[in-house]
Short mmCIF file of C-alpha atoms (C1' of nucleotides) in Angstrom, two decimals:
data_model
loop_
_atom_site.label_atom_id
_atom_site.label_comp_id
_atom_site.label_asym_id
_atom_site.label_seq_id
_atom_site.Cartn_x
_atom_site.Cartn_y
_atom_site.Cartn_z
CA MET A 1 49.53 137.96 -54.52
CA ASN A 2 52.46 140.25 -56.24
CA THR A 3 54.12 137.14 -57.50
CA GLU A 4 53.18 138.04 -60.77
CA SER A 5 54.15 142.26 -60.30
CA ILE A 6 57.68 141.27 -59.24
CA TYR A 7 57.98 138.30 -62.22
CA ASP A 8 56.06 141.07 -64.79
CA TYR A 9 59.85 143.49 -62.94
CA LEU A 10 61.98 140.87 -63.25
CA GLU A 11 61.31 140.02 -67.14
CA ARG A 12 61.14 143.56 -67.70
CA ILE A 13 64.42 144.49 -66.28
CA ALA A 14 65.89 141.36 -67.58
CA ASN A 15 64.61 142.15 -71.12
CA LEU A 16 65.76 146.40 -71.53
CA ILE A 17 69.16 144.68 -69.88
CA ARG A 18 69.38 141.91 -72.45
CA THR A 19 68.52 144.14 -75.17
CA ASP A 20 71.42 146.47 -73.96
CA VAL A 21 73.79 143.47 -73.70
CA ARG A 22 72.83 142.88 -77.70
CA LYS A 23 73.91 145.83 -78.75
CA THR A 24 76.89 146.25 -77.18
CA GLY A 25 77.77 142.96 -77.87
CA VAL A 26 77.55 142.66 -81.26
CA ALA A 27 79.71 145.66 -81.78
CA LYS A 28 82.32 143.48 -80.32
CA GLY A 29 81.52 140.72 -81.85
CA LEU A 30 79.90 138.80 -78.75
CA GLN A 31 76.13 137.55 -78.56
CA PRO A 32 74.49 137.90 -75.20
CA VAL A 33 75.41 133.86 -73.96
CA GLN A 34 79.40 134.26 -75.31
CA LEU A 35 79.61 137.30 -73.20
CA GLU A 36 77.64 135.23 -70.00
CA ALA A 37 79.46 132.74 -70.73
CA LEU A 38 83.27 134.89 -70.21
CA HIS A 39 81.67 137.20 -67.00
CA TYR A 40 81.39 133.84 -65.35
CA LEU A 41 84.66 132.26 -66.87
CA SER A 42 86.35 135.65 -65.11
CA ARG A 43 84.38 135.22 -61.92
CA CYS A 44 85.18 131.19 -61.10
CA ASN A 45 87.65 129.43 -59.64
CA ARG A 46 90.15 126.63 -60.86
CA TYR A 47 87.65 123.46 -60.22
CA SER A 48 85.08 125.05 -62.17
CA ASN A 49 86.21 126.54 -65.45
CA THR A 50 84.98 123.69 -67.82
CA PRO A 51 82.33 123.30 -70.15
CA VAL A 52 80.17 121.08 -67.98
CA ALA A 53 80.60 123.72 -64.83
CA VAL A 54 79.24 126.42 -67.24
CA ALA A 55 77.03 124.67 -68.82
CA ASP A 56 75.44 124.47 -64.80
CA TYR A 57 75.79 128.03 -64.51
CA LEU A 58 74.06 128.76 -67.56
CA GLY A 59 71.50 126.49 -67.49
CA LEU A 60 71.59 124.81 -71.45
CA THR A 61 72.73 121.39 -72.59
CA LYS A 62 76.15 120.08 -72.87
CA GLY A 63 75.79 119.97 -76.61
CA THR A 64 74.59 123.47 -77.03
CA VAL A 65 77.62 125.55 -74.66
CA SER A 66 80.30 123.06 -76.67
CA GLN A 67 79.16 125.24 -79.41
CA THR A 68 78.93 128.37 -78.15
CA LEU A 69 82.53 127.90 -76.26
CA GLY A 70 83.66 126.66 -79.84
CA VAL A 71 82.66 130.14 -81.65
CA LEU A 72 84.40 131.77 -78.50
CA GLU A 73 87.80 129.64 -78.97
CA SER A 74 87.41 130.25 -82.17
CA SER A 75 87.04 134.20 -81.61
CA GLY A 76 90.40 134.15 -79.87
CA PHE A 77 88.33 134.73 -76.99
CA ILE A 78 89.51 131.89 -74.61
CA GLU A 79 91.66 129.13 -75.13
CA LYS A 80 91.33 125.73 -74.45
CA GLN A 81 93.66 123.53 -71.58
CA ALA A 82 93.88 120.07 -70.76
CA ASP A 83 93.43 118.44 -67.19
CA LEU A 84 96.15 117.01 -65.55
CA ASN A 85 94.67 114.67 -63.67
CA ASP A 86 91.66 113.87 -65.44
CA ARG A 87 92.06 113.37 -68.57
CA ARG A 88 88.77 113.67 -70.13
CA VAL A 89 88.34 117.52 -68.70
CA VAL A 90 88.90 120.94 -70.84
CA HIS A 91 90.14 123.88 -68.80
CA LEU A 92 89.19 126.92 -70.45
CA ASN A 93 90.73 130.36 -69.80
CA LEU A 94 90.30 133.50 -70.65
CA THR A 95 92.69 135.19 -73.33
CA VAL A 96 93.53 139.34 -72.98
CA ASP A 97 91.21 139.98 -75.55
CA GLY A 98 88.82 138.15 -73.39
CA ALA A 99 89.09 139.29 -70.17
CA ARG A 100 89.23 143.51 -71.56
CA VAL A 101 85.92 142.21 -73.77
CA VAL A 102 84.40 140.88 -70.34
CA SER A 103 85.76 144.48 -68.26
CA ASP A 104 84.44 146.85 -70.60
CA ALA A 105 80.50 145.28 -70.94
CA ILE A 106 79.88 144.29 -67.65
CA PRO A 107 77.91 145.90 -66.01
CA PRO A 108 76.42 147.22 -68.99
CA ASN A 109 75.94 151.30 -69.79
CA ILE A 110 72.34 151.32 -68.72
CA LEU A 111 72.59 149.86 -65.47
CA LYS A 112 75.18 151.92 -64.72
CA SER A 113 73.24 154.85 -65.60
CA ALA A 114 70.65 153.75 -63.78
CA VAL A 115 72.20 152.82 -60.33
CA ASP A 116 74.18 156.80 -61.06
CA GLY A 117 70.38 157.82 -60.24
CA LEU A 118 70.38 156.23 -56.61
CA SER A 119 71.53 156.67 -53.46
CA GLU A 120 73.70 155.19 -51.59
CA THR A 121 71.01 153.21 -49.42
CA SER A 122 68.68 152.62 -52.28
CA ARG A 123 71.90 150.24 -54.06
CA ASN A 124 72.23 149.00 -50.28
CA GLU A 125 68.71 147.96 -50.08
CA ILE A 126 68.69 146.72 -53.36
CA THR A 127 71.37 144.14 -53.59
CA ALA A 128 70.05 142.99 -50.03
CA THR A 129 66.46 142.04 -52.01
CA LEU A 130 68.37 140.73 -54.76
CA ASN A 131 70.13 138.16 -53.00
CA GLN A 132 67.09 137.67 -51.13
CA VAL A 133 65.07 136.70 -54.05
CA LEU A 134 68.46 135.11 -55.37
CA ARG A 135 68.88 132.87 -52.50
CA GLU A 136 65.14 131.86 -52.30
CA LEU A 137 64.93 130.23 -55.77
CA GLN A 138 68.60 128.34 -54.99
CA THR A 139 67.13 127.05 -51.57
CA ALA A 140 63.27 126.63 -53.02
CA ASN A 141 63.76 125.25 -56.38
CA LYS A 142 67.82 122.81 -54.61
CA LEU A 143 69.37 124.82 -57.32
CA LYS A 144 73.32 124.62 -57.19
CA THR A 145 74.17 127.98 -55.12
CA PHE A 146 77.38 128.63 -57.06
CA GLY A 147 78.64 130.78 -54.33
CA SER A 148 82.07 132.08 -54.06
CA CYS A 149 84.89 129.79 -52.03
CA LYS A 150 84.54 131.63 -48.72
CA THR A 151 80.80 131.59 -48.33
CA CYS A 152 81.58 127.37 -48.50
CA ARG A 153 80.68 125.26 -45.54
CA TYR A 154 84.43 123.22 -47.05
CA HIS A 155 86.06 126.32 -46.53
CA LEU A 156 88.19 126.33 -43.81
CA THR A 157 90.51 128.94 -42.12
CA GLN A 158 93.41 127.98 -39.82
CA GLU A 159 94.04 130.03 -36.90
CA ASP A 160 97.16 131.47 -38.69
CA GLY A 161 94.73 132.51 -41.19
CA ARG A 162 95.43 130.24 -43.89
CA ARG A 163 92.63 129.28 -46.10
CA ARG A 164 91.99 125.55 -47.68
CA CYS A 165 89.22 123.00 -49.27
CA GLY A 166 87.72 120.62 -47.16
CA LEU A 167 87.06 118.94 -49.99
CA THR A 168 89.88 118.66 -52.40
CA MET A 169 91.97 119.65 -49.36
CA GLU A 170 94.18 122.20 -51.62
CA TRP A 171 95.28 125.37 -50.62
CA LEU A 172 93.85 128.69 -51.31
CA THR A 173 94.99 131.84 -51.68
CA GLU A 174 92.97 134.96 -50.82
CA ALA A 175 92.21 136.09 -54.52
CA ASP A 176 90.81 132.19 -54.26
CA ALA A 177 88.47 132.42 -51.59
CA GLU A 178 86.55 135.25 -53.83
CA LYS A 179 85.56 132.96 -56.49
CA ILE A 180 82.77 131.20 -57.31
CA CYS A 181 83.03 127.32 -57.25
CA ARG A 182 80.38 124.96 -59.08
CA GLU A 183 81.17 122.47 -55.55
CA HIS A 184 79.69 125.11 -53.58
CA GLN A 185 77.65 124.60 -50.68
CA PRO A 186 75.87 127.02 -48.34
CA THR A 187 76.34 127.10 -44.56
CA ALA A 188 73.91 125.47 -42.79
CA GLU A 189 73.21 128.99 -41.15
CA SER A 190 72.10 130.50 -44.36
CA VAL A 191 69.90 127.12 -45.49
CA MET B 1 80.91 150.12 -55.97
CA ASN B 2 78.00 147.95 -56.35
CA THR B 3 76.80 148.36 -59.52
CA GLU B 4 78.77 144.94 -60.68
CA SER B 5 76.70 143.25 -57.60
CA ILE B 6 73.04 144.11 -58.63
CA TYR B 7 73.80 142.62 -62.28
CA ASP B 8 75.74 139.39 -61.04
CA TYR B 9 72.14 139.30 -59.12
CA LEU B 10 70.39 140.26 -61.45
CA GLU B 11 71.94 138.61 -64.71
CA ARG B 12 71.86 135.33 -62.20
CA ILE B 13 68.08 135.26 -61.54
CA ALA B 14 67.43 135.95 -65.08
CA ASN B 15 68.75 132.73 -66.33
CA LEU B 16 67.48 130.55 -63.41
CA ILE B 17 64.32 131.76 -64.60
CA ARG B 18 64.42 131.82 -68.15
CA THR B 19 65.66 128.21 -67.98
CA ASP B 20 62.72 127.34 -66.09
CA VAL B 21 60.69 129.11 -69.14
CA ARG B 22 62.56 127.39 -71.65
CA LYS B 23 61.60 123.88 -69.68
CA THR B 24 58.05 124.36 -68.98
CA GLY B 25 58.01 125.83 -72.60
CA VAL B 26 59.24 123.55 -74.55
CA ALA B 27 56.42 121.22 -73.50
CA LYS B 28 53.90 123.77 -74.51
CA GLY B 29 55.87 124.20 -78.21
CA LEU B 30 57.02 127.84 -77.10
CA GLN B 31 60.17 129.79 -76.77
CA PRO B 32 61.11 131.86 -73.97
CA VAL B 33 60.37 135.30 -76.44
CA GLN B 34 57.68 133.86 -77.81
CA LEU B 35 55.96 133.31 -74.63
CA GLU B 36 57.16 137.16 -73.51
CA ALA B 37 54.71 138.62 -76.21
CA LEU B 38 52.08 136.72 -75.59
CA HIS B 39 52.74 137.83 -71.90
CA TYR B 40 52.22 140.93 -73.48
CA LEU B 41 49.84 140.92 -75.53
CA SER B 42 47.58 139.33 -72.79
CA ARG B 43 48.07 142.41 -71.06
CA CYS B 44 48.16 145.49 -73.31
CA ASN B 45 45.45 147.91 -74.29
CA ARG B 46 43.61 147.80 -78.23
CA TYR B 47 46.25 150.52 -79.22
CA SER B 48 48.95 148.53 -78.29
CA ASN B 49 48.41 144.66 -79.87
CA THR B 50 50.41 145.37 -83.13
CA PRO B 51 53.81 144.05 -84.45
CA VAL B 52 55.97 147.39 -83.72
CA ALA B 53 54.20 147.59 -80.04
CA VAL B 54 55.61 144.20 -79.24
CA ALA B 55 58.89 145.07 -81.11
CA ASP B 56 59.47 148.37 -78.89
CA TYR B 57 58.51 146.22 -75.19
CA LEU B 58 60.74 143.46 -75.91
CA GLY B 59 63.71 145.43 -77.31
CA LEU B 60 63.93 143.88 -80.87
CA THR B 61 63.58 144.10 -84.17
CA LYS B 62 60.17 144.29 -86.32
CA GLY B 63 61.99 141.93 -88.80
CA THR B 64 62.65 139.62 -85.97
CA VAL B 65 59.26 140.30 -84.36
CA SER B 66 57.62 139.68 -87.00
CA GLN B 67 58.73 135.87 -87.73
CA THR B 68 58.05 134.90 -83.84
CA LEU B 69 54.44 136.10 -84.74
CA GLY B 70 54.39 134.47 -87.85
CA VAL B 71 54.81 131.12 -85.58
CA LEU B 72 52.39 131.58 -82.89
CA GLU B 73 49.82 132.06 -85.99
CA SER B 74 50.51 129.11 -87.65
CA SER B 75 50.90 127.52 -84.02
CA GLY B 76 47.57 128.92 -83.44
CA PHE B 77 47.84 130.91 -79.89
CA ILE B 78 47.43 134.31 -82.42
CA GLU B 79 45.28 136.03 -84.43
CA LYS B 80 45.68 138.92 -86.48
CA GLN B 81 43.44 141.25 -87.73
CA ALA B 82 42.95 144.37 -90.10
CA ASP B 83 42.94 147.72 -88.47
CA LEU B 84 39.67 149.26 -89.75
CA ASN B 85 41.25 153.33 -89.76
CA ASP B 86 44.69 152.41 -90.98
CA ARG B 87 45.56 149.63 -93.31
CA ARG B 88 48.55 149.19 -92.53
CA VAL B 89 47.90 147.99 -89.29
CA VAL B 90 47.47 144.56 -87.88
CA HIS B 91 46.26 144.33 -84.26
CA LEU B 92 46.82 140.69 -81.98
CA ASN B 93 44.57 139.29 -80.46
CA LEU B 94 45.18 136.04 -78.27
CA THR B 95 43.34 132.50 -79.04
CA VAL B 96 41.66 130.66 -76.46
CA ASP B 97 44.89 128.41 -76.44
CA GLY B 98 47.04 131.54 -76.70
CA ALA B 99 45.32 133.00 -72.93
CA ARG B 100 45.75 129.61 -71.49
CA VAL B 101 49.22 129.00 -72.56
CA VAL B 102 49.72 132.27 -70.78
CA SER B 103 48.02 131.27 -67.06
CA ASP B 104 49.46 128.34 -67.28
CA ALA B 105 53.08 129.72 -67.30
CA ILE B 106 52.81 133.06 -65.86
CA PRO B 107 54.21 133.49 -63.15
CA PRO B 108 56.73 130.14 -63.61
CA ASN B 109 57.01 128.29 -61.00
CA ILE B 110 60.55 128.45 -59.83
CA LEU B 111 59.89 131.80 -59.01
CA LYS B 112 56.47 130.70 -57.10
CA SER B 113 57.81 128.91 -55.02
CA ALA B 114 60.52 131.21 -53.99
CA VAL B 115 57.65 133.79 -52.88
CA ASP B 116 56.48 131.52 -51.22
CA GLY B 117 59.11 130.66 -49.14
CA LEU B 118 58.93 134.52 -48.40
CA SER B 119 57.12 136.85 -45.39
CA GLU B 120 54.83 139.32 -46.67
CA THR B 121 56.63 142.32 -45.98
CA SER B 122 59.51 140.58 -47.96
CA ARG B 123 57.01 140.48 -51.21
CA ASN B 124 56.25 143.72 -50.43
CA GLU B 125 59.85 145.18 -50.26
CA ILE B 126 61.28 142.90 -52.70
CA THR B 127 57.98 144.51 -55.24
CA ALA B 128 59.31 148.00 -54.30
CA THR B 129 62.22 147.79 -54.94
CA LEU B 130 61.95 146.05 -58.33
CA ASN B 131 59.36 148.93 -59.19
CA GLN B 132 62.81 151.63 -58.31
CA VAL B 133 65.07 150.17 -60.42
CA LEU B 134 62.89 149.73 -63.40
CA ARG B 135 61.97 153.50 -63.03
CA GLU B 136 65.55 154.40 -63.05
CA LEU B 137 66.79 152.13 -65.89
CA GLN B 138 63.78 154.18 -67.81
CA THR B 139 64.19 157.13 -66.75
CA ALA B 140 68.00 157.58 -66.93
CA ASN B 141 67.96 155.59 -70.27
CA LYS B 142 65.05 158.16 -71.75
CA LEU B 143 63.12 154.26 -72.59
CA LYS B 144 59.37 153.86 -72.84
CA THR B 145 58.09 153.32 -70.06
CA PHE B 146 54.55 151.10 -70.95
CA GLY B 147 52.91 151.49 -67.99
CA SER B 148 49.30 150.60 -67.35
CA CYS B 149 47.29 153.54 -68.98
CA LYS B 150 45.99 154.79 -65.71
CA THR B 151 49.36 155.91 -64.56
CA CYS B 152 49.60 157.58 -67.70
CA ARG B 153 49.78 161.98 -67.70
CA TYR B 154 47.31 162.04 -70.29
CA HIS B 155 44.92 159.88 -68.16
CA LEU B 156 41.99 161.72 -67.42
CA THR B 157 38.54 160.99 -64.64
CA GLN B 158 36.04 163.19 -64.55
CA GLU B 159 33.98 164.44 -61.12
CA ASP B 160 31.01 160.94 -62.19
CA GLY B 161 33.94 158.77 -62.30
CA ARG B 162 34.31 157.69 -65.65
CA ARG B 163 37.66 158.29 -67.18
CA ARG B 164 39.26 158.32 -70.92
CA CYS B 165 42.57 158.87 -72.70
CA GLY B 166 43.60 162.74 -73.46
CA LEU B 167 45.11 161.76 -76.32
CA THR B 168 42.98 159.47 -78.45
CA MET B 169 40.06 161.68 -76.26
CA GLU B 170 38.21 157.77 -76.34
CA TRP B 171 36.21 156.43 -73.24
CA LEU B 172 38.17 154.07 -71.21
CA THR B 173 36.67 151.28 -69.10
CA GLU B 174 37.79 149.75 -65.63
CA ALA B 175 39.49 147.46 -67.37
CA ASP B 176 40.95 149.65 -69.64
CA ALA B 177 42.64 151.65 -67.00
CA GLU B 178 44.27 148.60 -65.94
CA LYS B 179 46.07 147.45 -69.02
CA ILE B 180 49.90 148.54 -70.49
CA CYS B 181 49.62 151.53 -73.11
CA ARG B 182 52.68 151.58 -75.79
CA GLU B 183 51.95 155.48 -75.70
CA HIS B 184 51.96 155.70 -71.89
CA GLN B 185 53.66 158.63 -70.23
CA PRO B 186 54.67 159.04 -66.43
CA THR B 187 53.09 161.67 -64.30
CA ALA B 188 55.68 164.91 -63.81
CA GLU B 189 55.89 163.86 -60.44
CA SER B 190 57.54 160.08 -60.57
CA VAL B 191 60.33 161.29 -63.17
"C1'" DG C 1 91.14 92.73 -62.51
"C1'" DT C 2 87.35 93.13 -65.43
"C1'" DC C 3 83.33 94.93 -67.15
"C1'" DA C 4 79.57 97.97 -67.23
"C1'" DA C 5 78.08 102.24 -65.39
"C1'" DT C 6 78.81 107.19 -65.00
"C1'" DA C 7 81.24 110.94 -67.04
"C1'" DG C 8 83.69 115.35 -70.29
"C1'" DG C 9 83.41 116.26 -73.89
"C1'" DT C 10 82.18 117.18 -79.49
"C1'" DA C 11 79.73 115.84 -83.30
"C1'" DT C 12 75.52 116.27 -86.23
"C1'" DT C 13 70.90 117.61 -87.40
"C1'" DG C 14 66.26 120.56 -87.40
"C1'" DT C 15 64.44 125.15 -85.53
"C1'" DG C 16 63.95 128.75 -84.41
"C1'" DT C 17 66.09 133.60 -82.63
"C1'" DC C 18 67.89 137.93 -84.28
"C1'" DG C 19 69.73 141.66 -87.26
"C1'" DA C 20 70.52 143.85 -92.16
"C1'" DT C 21 68.94 144.80 -96.07
"C1'" DA C 22 65.30 145.05 -99.14
"C1'" DC C 23 60.94 145.35 -100.33
"C1'" DT C 24 55.51 147.22 -100.38
"C1'" DA C 25 51.41 149.43 -98.92
"C1'" DA C 26 49.23 152.89 -96.32
"C1'" DC C 27 49.05 157.38 -94.52
"C1'" DT C 28 50.73 161.98 -93.69
"C1'" DC C 29 52.56 166.72 -94.32
"C1'" DT C 30 53.39 170.00 -97.17
"C1'" DA D 1 50.76 165.60 -106.03
"C1'" DG D 2 54.95 164.38 -104.30
"C1'" DA D 3 58.61 163.41 -100.16
"C1'" DG D 4 58.80 162.03 -96.39
"C1'" DT D 5 57.47 158.57 -92.98
"C1'" DT D 6 54.90 154.34 -91.06
"C1'" DA D 7 53.77 149.30 -90.13
"C1'" DG D 8 54.30 145.42 -92.02
"C1'" DT D 9 56.77 141.29 -94.63
"C1'" DA D 10 60.60 139.14 -96.70
"C1'" DT D 11 64.78 136.90 -97.00
"C1'" DC D 12 69.50 135.40 -95.49
"C1'" DG D 13 73.31 134.52 -92.83
"C1'" DA D 14 75.35 133.71 -87.74
"C1'" DC D 15 74.12 131.80 -84.28
"C1'" DA D 16 71.96 129.46 -80.46
"C1'" DC D 17 69.40 125.83 -78.32
"C1'" DA D 18 67.90 120.56 -77.51
"C1'" DA D 19 68.31 115.80 -79.02
"C1'" DT D 20 70.20 112.16 -80.51
"C1'" DA D 21 74.82 109.64 -81.02
"C1'" DC D 22 78.94 109.03 -80.18
"C1'" DC D 23 83.65 108.54 -78.08
"C1'" DT D 24 86.89 108.28 -74.48
"C1'" DA D 25 88.19 108.31 -69.63
"C1'" DT D 26 86.88 107.08 -65.29
"C1'" DT D 27 84.51 104.83 -61.08
"C1'" DG D 28 83.00 101.49 -58.71
"C1'" DA D 29 80.92 96.49 -58.53
"C1'" DC D 30 81.85 92.19 -58.62
#
DNA sequence: GTCAATAGGTATTGTGTCGATACTAACTCT
DNA sequence: AGAGTTAGTATCGACACAATACCTATTGAC
């Protein structure tokens, strides 16, 4: 059984990357988790930029995430904004600083230089197998998928090309369709 | 460029696994890092079971690791043993409890169930591409490889099948040859 | 419509990670 | 013999993280 070696590789790769992220993050006053939260917020849609969504995505409790977000707010990387319809809900928006820090630090340099050494076909192969691992993790363990809007079961495309969400019935822009949604459901054939 | 998507997948996979490891680890009173340290100690050779080696492997400072090892010692998962030749050096040995906890928790269940859903060829493909990513990370960033003894540049095999280390000139058992060494150097053709 | 259940969020407390700095002891090299 | 180096520990402060408790707003059952 090579489950062990798959785990060994993943653990090792994750450690190397994490060390690198820590090193470059510390220079900007950011912990690895903080950077991951910012990274998520830079890619999620307007339904998914809330504390619970971040907690779900990172697999942490809402209490823990609340603290981390507090640090990020006081450091000026995010801003909180009350929801208009549901007064319990808070939306998190990246500040200019927050956005810049994400695009500077991600993807980490250690990975950039590693991928530079790979052929185009190798890159595609790696992307495909990682995709496969992730999907298998998600389906085998019944986890939320956090996929991009346009790959969602509820994503509707009309004849005129306009898009809308089958759950909220809201219209979506092309940019919306690329973003991560916390309500994402994989399509039938992809399960 | 798909460096970003490779990073996205790796980050996501690492988070899912880490969450699972945390959950099952907490039940046994172990933090994720503690489990990784134990996991390393369960696989490394007798030159590599020291605090500095653990620190190098995990990419942390020796101070940090010293603390973590202190916790592991007082919880009864490892024992410290003075080196006979160099009185600065401490060797770390897993206790029975420590060994059991590693074999219980690793590989994590989330990964086991995911890998169960894969075909034999998929598994081999995944193992191969992860191997490629790791090697590329290591060579492109000139990191220590921490490979297994038998794949080392200094590993010598005699005509009678006996093995020895070209650095220490010590004889090696078959079991030794499988273990992780902190002095590991990749062979010429693998660079 | 009212009241219980639920969901989003914060506050507090305790344990542990982590780096930085400083320190001791032992080894090496010249 | 003395300078530099290496293995390891100690201490401090910032932060991660879970658990618990708590508040407010929404939902849902009747």
